[in-house]
Every structure is written in structure tokens, then in C-alpha cells.
Coordinates of C-alpha atoms (C1' of nucleotides) in Angstrom, one line a residue:
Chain A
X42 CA 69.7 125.1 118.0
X43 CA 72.6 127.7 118.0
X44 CA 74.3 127.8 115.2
X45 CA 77.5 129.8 114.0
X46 CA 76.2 133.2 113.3
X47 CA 74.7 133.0 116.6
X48 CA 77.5 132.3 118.4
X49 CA 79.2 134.3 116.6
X50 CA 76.9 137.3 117.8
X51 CA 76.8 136.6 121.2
X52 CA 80.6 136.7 121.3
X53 CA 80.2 140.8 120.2
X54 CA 78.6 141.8 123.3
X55 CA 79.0 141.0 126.2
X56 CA 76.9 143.7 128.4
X57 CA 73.7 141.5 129.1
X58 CA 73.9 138.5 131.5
X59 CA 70.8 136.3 132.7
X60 CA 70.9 133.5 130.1
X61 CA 68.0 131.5 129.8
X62 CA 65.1 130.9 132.4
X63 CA 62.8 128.4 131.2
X64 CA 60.0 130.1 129.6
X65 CA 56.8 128.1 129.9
X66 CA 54.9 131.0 127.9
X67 CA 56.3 130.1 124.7
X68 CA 53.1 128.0 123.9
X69 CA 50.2 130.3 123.7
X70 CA 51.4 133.9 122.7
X71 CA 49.0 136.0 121.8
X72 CA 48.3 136.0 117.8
X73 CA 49.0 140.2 117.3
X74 CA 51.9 140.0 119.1
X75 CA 52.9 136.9 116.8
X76 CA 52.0 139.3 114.0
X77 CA 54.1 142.1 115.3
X78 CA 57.1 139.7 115.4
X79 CA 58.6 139.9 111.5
X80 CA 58.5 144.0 112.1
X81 CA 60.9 143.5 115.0
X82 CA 63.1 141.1 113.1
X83 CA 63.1 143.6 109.9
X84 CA 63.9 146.7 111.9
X85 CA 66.5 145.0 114.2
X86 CA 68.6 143.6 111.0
X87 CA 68.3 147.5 109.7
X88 CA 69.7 148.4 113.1
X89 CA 73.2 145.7 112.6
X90 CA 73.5 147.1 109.2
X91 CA 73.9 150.9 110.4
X92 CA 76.4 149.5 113.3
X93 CA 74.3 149.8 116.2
X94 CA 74.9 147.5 119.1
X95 CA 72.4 148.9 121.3
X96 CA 69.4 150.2 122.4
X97 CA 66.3 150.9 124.7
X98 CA 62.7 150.3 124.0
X99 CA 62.2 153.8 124.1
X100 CA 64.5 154.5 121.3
X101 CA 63.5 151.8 119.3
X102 CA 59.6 153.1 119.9
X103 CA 60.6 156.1 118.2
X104 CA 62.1 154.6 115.2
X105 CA 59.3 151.9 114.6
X106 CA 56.3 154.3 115.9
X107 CA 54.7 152.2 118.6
X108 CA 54.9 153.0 122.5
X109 CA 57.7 151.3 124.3
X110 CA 55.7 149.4 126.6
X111 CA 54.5 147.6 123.6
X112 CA 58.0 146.6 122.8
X113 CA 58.4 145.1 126.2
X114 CA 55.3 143.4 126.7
X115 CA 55.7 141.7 123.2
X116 CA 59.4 140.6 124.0
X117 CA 58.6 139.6 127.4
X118 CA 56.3 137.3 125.9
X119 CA 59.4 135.0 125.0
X120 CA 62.2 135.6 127.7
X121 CA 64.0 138.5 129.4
X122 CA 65.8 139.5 126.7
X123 CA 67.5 143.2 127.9
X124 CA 68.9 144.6 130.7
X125 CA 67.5 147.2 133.6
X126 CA 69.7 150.6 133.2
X127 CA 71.4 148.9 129.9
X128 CA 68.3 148.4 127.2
X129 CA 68.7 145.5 124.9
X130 CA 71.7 144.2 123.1
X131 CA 70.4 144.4 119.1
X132 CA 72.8 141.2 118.6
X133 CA 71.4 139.4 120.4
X134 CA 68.1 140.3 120.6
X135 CA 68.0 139.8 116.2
X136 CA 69.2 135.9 117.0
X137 CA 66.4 135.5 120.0
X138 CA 64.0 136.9 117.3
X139 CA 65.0 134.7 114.4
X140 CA 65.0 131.9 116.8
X141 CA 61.3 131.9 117.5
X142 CA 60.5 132.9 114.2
X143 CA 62.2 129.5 112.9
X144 CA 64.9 131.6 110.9
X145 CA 67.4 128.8 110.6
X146 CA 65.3 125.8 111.0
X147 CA 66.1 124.7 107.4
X148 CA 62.1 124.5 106.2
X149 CA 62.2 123.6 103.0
X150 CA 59.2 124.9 100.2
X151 CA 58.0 124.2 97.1
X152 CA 56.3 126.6 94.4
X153 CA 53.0 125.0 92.6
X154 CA 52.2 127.4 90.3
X155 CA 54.7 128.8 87.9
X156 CA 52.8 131.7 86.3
X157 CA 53.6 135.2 86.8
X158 CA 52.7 135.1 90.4
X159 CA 55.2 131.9 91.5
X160 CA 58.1 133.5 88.7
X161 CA 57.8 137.1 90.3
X162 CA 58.4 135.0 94.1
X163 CA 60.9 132.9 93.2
X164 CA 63.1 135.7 91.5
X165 CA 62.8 137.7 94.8
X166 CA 65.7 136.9 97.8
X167 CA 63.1 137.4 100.4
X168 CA 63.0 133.4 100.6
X169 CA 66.8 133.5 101.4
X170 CA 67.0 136.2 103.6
X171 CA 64.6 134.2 106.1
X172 CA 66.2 130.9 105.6
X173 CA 63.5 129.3 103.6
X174 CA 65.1 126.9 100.6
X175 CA 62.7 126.7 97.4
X176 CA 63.9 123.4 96.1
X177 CA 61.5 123.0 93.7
X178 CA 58.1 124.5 91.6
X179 CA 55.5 122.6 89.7
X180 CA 52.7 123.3 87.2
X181 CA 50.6 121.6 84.6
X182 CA 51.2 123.8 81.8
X183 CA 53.5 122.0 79.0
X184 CA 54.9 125.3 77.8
X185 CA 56.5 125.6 81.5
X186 CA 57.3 122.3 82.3
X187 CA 60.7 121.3 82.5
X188 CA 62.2 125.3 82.1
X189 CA 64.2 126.5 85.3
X190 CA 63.5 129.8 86.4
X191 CA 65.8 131.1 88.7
X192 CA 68.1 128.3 88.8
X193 CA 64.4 126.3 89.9
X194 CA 63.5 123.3 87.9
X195 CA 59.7 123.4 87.0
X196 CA 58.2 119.8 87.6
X197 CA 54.7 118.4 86.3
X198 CA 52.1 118.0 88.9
X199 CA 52.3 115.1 88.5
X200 CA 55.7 114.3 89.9
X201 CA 54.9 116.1 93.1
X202 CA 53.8 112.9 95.1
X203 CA 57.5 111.3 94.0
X204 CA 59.1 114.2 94.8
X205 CA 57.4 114.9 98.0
X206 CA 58.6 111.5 98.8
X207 CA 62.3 111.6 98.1
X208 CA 62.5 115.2 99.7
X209 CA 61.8 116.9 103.0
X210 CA 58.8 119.1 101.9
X211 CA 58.1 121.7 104.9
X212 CA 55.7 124.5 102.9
X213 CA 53.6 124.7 99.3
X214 CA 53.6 128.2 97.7
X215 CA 50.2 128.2 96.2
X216 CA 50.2 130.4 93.1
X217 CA 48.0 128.5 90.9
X218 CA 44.6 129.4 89.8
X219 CA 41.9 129.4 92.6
X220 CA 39.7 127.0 91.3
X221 CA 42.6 124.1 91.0
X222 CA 43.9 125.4 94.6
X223 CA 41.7 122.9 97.1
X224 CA 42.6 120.2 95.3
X225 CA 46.4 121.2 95.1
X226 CA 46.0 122.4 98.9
X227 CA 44.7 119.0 99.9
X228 CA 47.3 116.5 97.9
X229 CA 50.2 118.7 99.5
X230 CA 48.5 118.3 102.8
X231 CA 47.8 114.3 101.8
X232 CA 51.7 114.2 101.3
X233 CA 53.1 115.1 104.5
X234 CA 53.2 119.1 103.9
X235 CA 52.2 121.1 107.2
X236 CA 53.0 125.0 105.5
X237 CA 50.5 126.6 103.4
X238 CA 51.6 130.3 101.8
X239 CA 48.2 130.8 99.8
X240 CA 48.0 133.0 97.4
X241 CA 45.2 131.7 95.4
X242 CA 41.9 133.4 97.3
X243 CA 40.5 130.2 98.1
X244 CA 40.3 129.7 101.9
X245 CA 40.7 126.5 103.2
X246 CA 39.8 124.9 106.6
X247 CA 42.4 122.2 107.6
X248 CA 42.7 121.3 111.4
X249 CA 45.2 123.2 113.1
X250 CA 48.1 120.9 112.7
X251 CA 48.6 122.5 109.5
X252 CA 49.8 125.8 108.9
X253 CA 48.3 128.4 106.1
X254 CA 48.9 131.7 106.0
X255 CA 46.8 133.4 103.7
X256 CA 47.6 136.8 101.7
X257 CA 44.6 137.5 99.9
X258 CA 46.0 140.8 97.8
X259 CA 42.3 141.6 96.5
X260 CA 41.5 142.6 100.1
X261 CA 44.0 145.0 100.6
X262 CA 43.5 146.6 97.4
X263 CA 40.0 147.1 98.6
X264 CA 41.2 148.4 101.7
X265 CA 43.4 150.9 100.1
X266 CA 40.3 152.1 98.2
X267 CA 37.9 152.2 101.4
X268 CA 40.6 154.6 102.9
X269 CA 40.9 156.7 99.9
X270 CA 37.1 157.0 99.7
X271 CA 37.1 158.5 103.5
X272 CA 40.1 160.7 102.6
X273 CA 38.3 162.1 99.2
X274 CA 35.4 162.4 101.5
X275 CA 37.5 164.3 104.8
X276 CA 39.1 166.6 101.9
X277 CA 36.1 167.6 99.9
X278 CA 36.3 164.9 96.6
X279 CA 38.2 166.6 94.0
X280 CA 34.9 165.4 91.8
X281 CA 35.1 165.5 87.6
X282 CA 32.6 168.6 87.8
X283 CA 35.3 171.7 89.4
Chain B
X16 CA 26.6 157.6 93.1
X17 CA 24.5 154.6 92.3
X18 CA 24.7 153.2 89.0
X19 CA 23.7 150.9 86.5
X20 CA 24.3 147.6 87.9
X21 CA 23.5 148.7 91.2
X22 CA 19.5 149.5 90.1
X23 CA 19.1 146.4 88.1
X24 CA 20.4 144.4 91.6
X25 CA 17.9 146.7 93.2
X26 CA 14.8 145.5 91.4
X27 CA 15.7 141.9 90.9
X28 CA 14.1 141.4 94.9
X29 CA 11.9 143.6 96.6
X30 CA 11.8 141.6 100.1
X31 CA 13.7 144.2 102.1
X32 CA 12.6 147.6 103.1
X33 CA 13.7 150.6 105.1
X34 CA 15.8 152.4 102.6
X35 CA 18.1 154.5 103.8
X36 CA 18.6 156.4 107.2
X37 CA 21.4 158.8 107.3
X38 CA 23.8 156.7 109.1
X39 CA 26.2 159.2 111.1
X40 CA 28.8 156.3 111.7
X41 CA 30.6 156.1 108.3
X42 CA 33.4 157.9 109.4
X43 CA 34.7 156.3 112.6
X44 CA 34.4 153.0 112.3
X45 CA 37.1 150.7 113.9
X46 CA 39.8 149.0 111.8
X47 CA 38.8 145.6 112.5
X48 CA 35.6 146.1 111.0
X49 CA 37.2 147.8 107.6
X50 CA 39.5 144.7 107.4
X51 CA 37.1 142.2 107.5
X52 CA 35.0 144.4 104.7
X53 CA 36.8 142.4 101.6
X54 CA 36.0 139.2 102.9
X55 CA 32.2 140.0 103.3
X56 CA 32.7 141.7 99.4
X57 CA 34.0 137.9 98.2
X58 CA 32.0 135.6 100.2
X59 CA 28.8 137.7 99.0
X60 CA 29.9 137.7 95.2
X61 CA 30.6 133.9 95.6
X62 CA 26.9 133.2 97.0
X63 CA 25.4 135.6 93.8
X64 CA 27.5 133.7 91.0
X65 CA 25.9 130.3 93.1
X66 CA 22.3 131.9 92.6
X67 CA 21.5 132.7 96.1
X68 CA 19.3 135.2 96.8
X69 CA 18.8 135.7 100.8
X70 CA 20.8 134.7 103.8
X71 CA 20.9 134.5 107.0
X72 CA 23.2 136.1 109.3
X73 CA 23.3 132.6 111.2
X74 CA 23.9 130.8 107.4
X75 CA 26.4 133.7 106.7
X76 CA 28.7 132.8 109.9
X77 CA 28.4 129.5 109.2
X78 CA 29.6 129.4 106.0
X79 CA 32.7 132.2 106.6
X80 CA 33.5 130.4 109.9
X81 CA 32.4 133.4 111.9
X82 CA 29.9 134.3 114.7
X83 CA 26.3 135.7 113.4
X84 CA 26.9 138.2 116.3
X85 CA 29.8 140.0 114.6
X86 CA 28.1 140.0 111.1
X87 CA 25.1 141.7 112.5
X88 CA 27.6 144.3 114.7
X89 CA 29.9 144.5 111.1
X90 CA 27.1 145.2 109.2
X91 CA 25.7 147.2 111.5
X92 CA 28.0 149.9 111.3
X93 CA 27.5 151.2 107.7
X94 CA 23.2 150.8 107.9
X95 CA 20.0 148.4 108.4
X96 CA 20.5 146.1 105.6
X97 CA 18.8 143.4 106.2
X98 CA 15.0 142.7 107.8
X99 CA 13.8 141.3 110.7
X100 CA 12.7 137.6 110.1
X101 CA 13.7 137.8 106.4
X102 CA 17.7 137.9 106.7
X103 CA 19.3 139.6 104.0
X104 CA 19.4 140.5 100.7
X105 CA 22.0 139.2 98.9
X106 CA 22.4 141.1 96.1
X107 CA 21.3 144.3 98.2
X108 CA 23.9 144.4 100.5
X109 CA 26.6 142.8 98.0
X110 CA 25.7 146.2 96.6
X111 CA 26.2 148.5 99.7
X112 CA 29.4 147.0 100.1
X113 CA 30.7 148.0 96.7
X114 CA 29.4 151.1 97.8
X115 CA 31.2 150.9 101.0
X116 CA 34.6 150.2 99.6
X117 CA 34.5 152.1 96.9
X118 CA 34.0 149.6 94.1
X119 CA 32.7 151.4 91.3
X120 CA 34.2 154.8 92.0
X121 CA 36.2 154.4 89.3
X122 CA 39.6 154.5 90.8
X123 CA 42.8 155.2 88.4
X124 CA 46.7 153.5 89.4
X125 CA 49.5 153.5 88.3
X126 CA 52.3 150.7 88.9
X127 CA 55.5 152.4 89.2
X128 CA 58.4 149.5 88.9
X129 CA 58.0 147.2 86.2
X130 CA 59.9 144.0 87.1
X131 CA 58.5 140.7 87.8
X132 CA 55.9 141.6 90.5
X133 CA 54.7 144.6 88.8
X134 CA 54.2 142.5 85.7
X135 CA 52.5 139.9 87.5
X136 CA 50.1 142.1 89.1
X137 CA 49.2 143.6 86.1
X138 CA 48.2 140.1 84.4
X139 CA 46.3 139.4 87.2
X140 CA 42.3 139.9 87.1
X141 CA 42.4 141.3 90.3
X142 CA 42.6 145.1 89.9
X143 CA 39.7 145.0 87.2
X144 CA 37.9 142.7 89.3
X145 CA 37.3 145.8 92.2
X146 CA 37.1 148.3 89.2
X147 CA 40.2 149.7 89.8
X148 CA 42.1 150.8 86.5
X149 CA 45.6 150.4 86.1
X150 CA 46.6 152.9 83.5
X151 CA 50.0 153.1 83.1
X152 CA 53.4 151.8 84.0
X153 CA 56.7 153.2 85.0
X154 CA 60.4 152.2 85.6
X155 CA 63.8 152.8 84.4
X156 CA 65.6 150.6 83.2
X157 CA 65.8 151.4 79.2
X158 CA 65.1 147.2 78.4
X159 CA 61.8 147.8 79.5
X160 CA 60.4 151.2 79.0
X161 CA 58.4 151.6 76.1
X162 CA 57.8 148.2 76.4
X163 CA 53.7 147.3 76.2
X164 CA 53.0 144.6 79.3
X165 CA 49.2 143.1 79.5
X166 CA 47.9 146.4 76.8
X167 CA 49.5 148.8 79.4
X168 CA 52.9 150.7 77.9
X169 CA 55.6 151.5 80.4
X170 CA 57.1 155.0 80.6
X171 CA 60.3 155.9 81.9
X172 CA 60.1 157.6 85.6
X173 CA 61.1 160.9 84.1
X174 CA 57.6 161.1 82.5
X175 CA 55.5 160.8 85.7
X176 CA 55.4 164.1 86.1
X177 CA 54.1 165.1 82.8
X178 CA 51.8 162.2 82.8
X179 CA 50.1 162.8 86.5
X180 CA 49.2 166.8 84.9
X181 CA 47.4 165.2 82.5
X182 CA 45.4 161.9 83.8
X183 CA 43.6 161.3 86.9
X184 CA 45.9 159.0 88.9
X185 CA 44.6 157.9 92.5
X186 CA 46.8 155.1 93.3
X187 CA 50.5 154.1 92.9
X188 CA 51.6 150.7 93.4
X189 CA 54.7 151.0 94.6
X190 CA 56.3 147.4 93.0
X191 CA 59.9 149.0 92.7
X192 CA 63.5 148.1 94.5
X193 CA 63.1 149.3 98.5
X194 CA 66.2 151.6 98.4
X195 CA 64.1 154.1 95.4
X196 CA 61.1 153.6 97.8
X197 CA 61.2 156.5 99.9
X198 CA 61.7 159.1 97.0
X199 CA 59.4 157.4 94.4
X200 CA 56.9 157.7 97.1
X201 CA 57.3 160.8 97.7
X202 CA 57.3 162.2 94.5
X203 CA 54.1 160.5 93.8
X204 CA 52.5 162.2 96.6
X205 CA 54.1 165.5 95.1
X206 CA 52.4 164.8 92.4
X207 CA 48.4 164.9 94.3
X208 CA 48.3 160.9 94.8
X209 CA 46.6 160.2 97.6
X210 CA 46.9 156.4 97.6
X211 CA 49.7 154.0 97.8
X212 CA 49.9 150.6 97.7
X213 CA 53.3 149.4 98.9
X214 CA 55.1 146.6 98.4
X215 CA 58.4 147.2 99.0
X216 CA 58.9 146.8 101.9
X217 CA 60.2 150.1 103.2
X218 CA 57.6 151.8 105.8
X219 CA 56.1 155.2 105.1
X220 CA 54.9 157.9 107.2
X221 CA 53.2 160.7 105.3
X222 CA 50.0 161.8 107.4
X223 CA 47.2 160.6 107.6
X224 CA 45.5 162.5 104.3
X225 CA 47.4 159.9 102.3
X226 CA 46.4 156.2 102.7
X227 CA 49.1 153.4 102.6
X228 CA 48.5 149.9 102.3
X229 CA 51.3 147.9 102.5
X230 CA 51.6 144.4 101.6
X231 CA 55.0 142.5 103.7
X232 CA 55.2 139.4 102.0
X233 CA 58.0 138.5 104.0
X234 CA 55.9 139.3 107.1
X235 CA 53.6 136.8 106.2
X236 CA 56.1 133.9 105.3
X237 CA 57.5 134.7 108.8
X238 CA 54.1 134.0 110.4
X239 CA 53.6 130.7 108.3
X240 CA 57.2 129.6 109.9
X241 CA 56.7 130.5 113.2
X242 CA 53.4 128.5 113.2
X243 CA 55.5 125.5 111.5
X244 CA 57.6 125.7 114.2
X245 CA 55.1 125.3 116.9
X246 CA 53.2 122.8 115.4
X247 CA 56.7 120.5 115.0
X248 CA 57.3 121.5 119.1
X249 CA 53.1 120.1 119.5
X250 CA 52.9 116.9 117.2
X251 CA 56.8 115.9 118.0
X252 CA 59.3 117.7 115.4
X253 CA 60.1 114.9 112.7
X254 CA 63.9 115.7 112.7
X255 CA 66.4 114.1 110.5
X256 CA 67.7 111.6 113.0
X257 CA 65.0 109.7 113.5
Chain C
dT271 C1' -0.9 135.4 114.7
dA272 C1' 3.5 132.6 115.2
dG273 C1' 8.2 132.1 113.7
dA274 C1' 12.3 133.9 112.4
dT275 C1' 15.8 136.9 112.4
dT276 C1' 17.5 141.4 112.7
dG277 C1' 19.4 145.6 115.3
dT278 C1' 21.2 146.9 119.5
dT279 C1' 22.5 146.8 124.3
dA280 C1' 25.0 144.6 127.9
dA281 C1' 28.7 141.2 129.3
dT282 C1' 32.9 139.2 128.3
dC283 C1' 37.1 138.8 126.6
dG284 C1' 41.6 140.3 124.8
dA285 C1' 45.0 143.7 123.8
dT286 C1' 47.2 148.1 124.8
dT287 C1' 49.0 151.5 127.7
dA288 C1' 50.5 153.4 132.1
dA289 C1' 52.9 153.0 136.2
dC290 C1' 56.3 151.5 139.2
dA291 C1' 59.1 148.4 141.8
dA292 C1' 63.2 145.5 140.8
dT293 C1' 67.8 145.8 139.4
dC294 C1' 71.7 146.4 136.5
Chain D
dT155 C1' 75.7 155.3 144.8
dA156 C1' 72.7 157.5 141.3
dG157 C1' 70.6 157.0 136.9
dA158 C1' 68.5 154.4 133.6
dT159 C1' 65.7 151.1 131.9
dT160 C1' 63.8 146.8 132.2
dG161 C1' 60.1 143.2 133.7
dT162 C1' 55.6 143.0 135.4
dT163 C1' 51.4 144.3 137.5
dA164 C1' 47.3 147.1 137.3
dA165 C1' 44.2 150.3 134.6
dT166 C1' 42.3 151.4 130.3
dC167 C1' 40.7 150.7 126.1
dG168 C1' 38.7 148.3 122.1
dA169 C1' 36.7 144.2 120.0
dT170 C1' 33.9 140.1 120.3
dT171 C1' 30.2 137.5 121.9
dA172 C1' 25.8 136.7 124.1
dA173 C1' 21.2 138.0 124.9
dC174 C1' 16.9 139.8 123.9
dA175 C1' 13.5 143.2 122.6
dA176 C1' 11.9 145.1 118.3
dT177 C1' 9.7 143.9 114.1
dC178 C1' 9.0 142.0 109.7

DNA sequence: TAGATTGTTAATCGATTAACAATC
DNA sequence: TAGATTGTTAATCGATTAACAATC
């Protein structure tokens, strides 16, 4: 499961030792510390691109405002990965984190639904940057059908089951309207797809060998105004009648 | 602060009782609960729009795939708003949690970064949907100011300052490249807006008078991979060699 | 009244923080 | 060796679930 870059990092320092113990853990982490785990991986690439090679969990606690026994507990969930007296190599501690995290496992995704929503995704690098290869999008709309946006050919629905067949498939970007999402949900899950990034507001209820992580951005608009409510509240609401 | 809608929901059942006592909880309640709040808001507008009129907390849980305990305890913490033996009131408490969250309050944005997110929130039903109104746009590259997107016209960034003096602006949604984050944000706060809705990625820390949502899209696509990759290690990873 | 279902307290469970021995 | 900082256990805190008395 190394690859290049890896070894490639762990060739830089050279100040840690230990290696691997077998970590039997691994299976049943805790879901908020599985949460926390993308924060760690975006503050640690910050930390290789302003040249630190570095540092203790009470440094990094600082920067990333939680308490430093956090950082421990939540790392020590997957190995030993610093030192006692040194802190934690950021090297090598970025790789162990994009190892669990499946940065570099090659999954492969598809976008269905190329409206504004799947366009605005596809445009962004933040698929590249985690290693996730959009190979193809799909919609029904003939207007859309057959452009390439963003060097991505837009397929008819109903080429998906051919294509799902002729490629590996790993996750389905759901960006289509909500009330064509279960069935769009459950043909990608018919055709071998185990990754679900839903969009749509829909929820659905697969078993648990399939993956679906929701973002639902309704709610935390709603959220947003819930807080503002308590702050106009705390403040004294600058009302319409001053 | 009640309104229109809110009294014709009020006479259309007459079941429930109690009115209101003056609940001292509002203020603290935990973060959980407030996260959850959105949900309840479109499970309960679903059942309306299906006709139904009273539930159950035990129907409730069983159709959002949560305990009847914690609906009671969520509920719970804002008021008494359902009746012993009767269950609640749909369109009653569908209306206290508008109240609760704000829906309704009348809420002005403004999206500052119009590129292809921005745009496709903008199309999207969503921010009308939770009576939030998204009054103008802002960005600056000269191809798209003065520009019209979706009825809304986008002004260059050297205008927000005029343009906050004279309209009520509650929320920013911050849709712009991460590196202008920090000082568009800031400005915007500057400026007397107390809300931002972040999707840049960059974290902020203003205190705690100023509410920010943020929205890590590449958080959550993270997630979604690390629970590909454990579900490959569970049902026997179907790698390329086999 | 009897049945149903809430509101609320108590019990359990999980997650965070504190403390410190192990060790680099 | 002395100083620093981890890994890990124990203590605290918060959130969820269970149970049941109140009551419609």
C-alpha cells in the first residue's frame, strides 16, 4: 500500500522509530473521531507547505484549537504514530493520515446530475487533491447530454448500467433532483457501487455495506440562522423599529 | 413574532392545549440537539405536504430511524408541544420549529464570490425554501460583475461597503477562492454581519457574537472514503487481480 | 373510566479531558 | 542524565436511552 510519495516522505525524517505494531483497533473507531480525521489531514498538508517537519500535540492544539489530549487519543486510535520527548514527524504523520482515509486507493466516482450543483463539483480540484478520479457524469437532460464539462463527458442515464460495467465504479455523486434520487441511488447500488456522496436531501437506508455520506446544505443554512437568532437575541435585536 | 401562516396552521386543529409556558431553556441548549433541529423542520414539512395531521413520537422515530426517547428529550427542550395520549400536532409544532430556527425572521444574504458554486446555490430553491433572501452578489473578476445570475445582479467587491450602509445584510456566504477568505470575511464582519456561511474552506475564529457555519465538502468526501475503505477490508476488497 | 402517549427523571453509554508513568 | 512529550489509564462530562408517573 506504499506508494512513491510515501516513501519518498519517510526517507526526509528520520527522527521517529517504532514501525508498525499490529493495530487490531483499526475496526471499530469511534465515528467523531472518524469525523475529526479530514481536519487533521487538511491542517497537516498546510503544515508541509510552510516547511515544517515537526511538531508536538500541544503545538498543533494551538493552531487547530482543540486540547492536545484530543490529538493523541484520536491518533492513538490508529497506531503510535510520534515519539516521547520528540512529538510527531508531520511527514509522516500526513501519509499515516491519508492512508486510513483511503487517499491513494484509486476510488473511482461518477457525477449523476449535471446541473449547476454536479458543474460547480466537478470544476473544483478538491476531487484531485484527495485522490478521487471523476471519470465520468450522467444526466437525462438532452441539452446536456453529450457536452464535456471540465474535460468530463456527460453520458445519458441510460448508459450508466454499460458503463458501470466496462469501468470500476467506486462512488455516485448525487446531484440530481430529489425526487429522481432513490431511484438513481438504488440502480447505482444495483450496479455494483458501494459510495454514496448525496447531495439530493433525500435520505436513504441501504444496509451498511454501502457507504452514503450525506451533506444536506438546507440544514446548515438553518443552523446558521438558529445561531444568528440567539446572537440577535444575546445582543439586544437590532429590530426595524430603532 | 407570529404571522400569517403561522395562525392559519393554528386553527386548522384544536386537539392540543397548554399554550405556552415561559420556557427558561432556550438559551443553553446542547449542540446536538440544534443539529438535529433541520431534520425534525424536513421530516415535519414532508408529513404536512402528505396530509398528516398528528403523530406520534413512537410513529415519528420510526419513520426518521430514531428513538421516540430522544424526540420527546429534543422536543423537550424548546416547550410542551405535544399532549399526553394525543401525540402531536403536526402542523403545530412544524410551526414552533420555524419559530425555533428562525424561519420566517426574514433573514437577508449576500453571496460574496460568484463562480460556479455561488451560481449554483443561487439557482437552488433552497435559500427561499427557509425564507432566507439572497439579495445580492459580489466578486471581482470584471467578466462577471454586472452580470444578472438567477434575477440577482453581481456587484464588484469594491461596492460592499456602500451597499451593506444601505440594506439589511445578515448573512454572507462566503463561496469565494480560500486565499481571499480570511479578509473578505473580515471585512464582512466590519461591515455589522453577524452570520457567515463558509465554504471555503479556510477556518475562522471571530468570537463567539458572530456565527459561522462552515460547510467542508472535502471533509465529507473524506468520510465517504474512509468508510469505502473499511467496507472493502469487511466484505473482501475486490482488487484488480482477481 | 381505560388506553395512549407525553414530559421528565434516572440509568447507561460514549466522548472528552486530565493526569502521569513510560520512554525517547 | 535531564527535559520533553508521547501513549494510556482514570476521572469527568455530555448525550442517549429506558422507564414510568402524570395526564389528556
Amino acid at each position: 500500500m506504499d506508494n512513491l510519495d510515501f516513501n519518498k516522505i519517510m526517507s526526509e525524517g528520520n527522527e521517529y522509530a517504532d514501525g508498525e505494531r499490529n493495530w487490531p483497533g483499526r475496526s471499530d473507531v469511534s465515528p467523531a473521531v472518524i469525523k475529526r480525521l479530514p481536519r487533521y489531514f487538511r491542517y497537516l498538508r498546510e503544515l508541509i507547505r510552510n516547511g515544517k517537519t515537526r511538531i508536538s500535540s500541544g503545538e498543533l492544539s494551538e493552531i487547530m484549537h482543540v486540547t492536545a489530549s484530543q490529538i493523541r487519543q484520536d491518533l492513538n486510535c490508529f497506531g503510535g504514530f510520534g515519539q516521547q520527548g520528540y512529538g510527531y514527524n508531520v511527514n509522516y504523520l500526513y501519509a499515516k493520515i491519508c492512508d486510513i482515509l483511503g487517499v491513494g486507493m484509486g476510488f473511482c466516482g461518477i457525477i449523476i446530475g449535471a446541473g449547476n450543483l454536479g458543474t460547480a463539483l466537478i470544476k473544483n480540484p478538491m476531487f484531485e487533491k484527495r485522490g478521487v478520479d471523476i471519470i465520468a457524469m450522467f444526466d437525462v437532460d438532452p441539452t446536456i447530454v453529450g457536452k464535456v464539462i471540465a474535460g468530463i463527458e456527460v453520458f445519458h442515464m441510460n448508459d450508466l448500467e454499460r458503463f458501470c460495467k466496462n469501468n470500476r465504479v467506486d462512488i455516485a455523486v448525487l446531484t440530481l433532483p430529489k425526487e429522481l434520487a432513490q431511484e438513481a441511488a438504488e440502480q447505482a447500488v444495483r450496479l455494483g457501487i458501494r459510495g454514496l456522496w448525496n447531495f439530493t436531501g433525500k435520505e436513504f437506508y441501504f444496509d451498511k455495506d454501502i457507504a452514503v455520506e450525506n451533506v444536506h446544505l438546507g440544514d446548515s443554512l438553518m443552523t446558521l440562522c438558529y445561531e444568528l437568532c440567539h446572537i440577535n437575541q444575546r445582543t439586544g435585536e437590532q429590530s426595524d423599529e430603532d
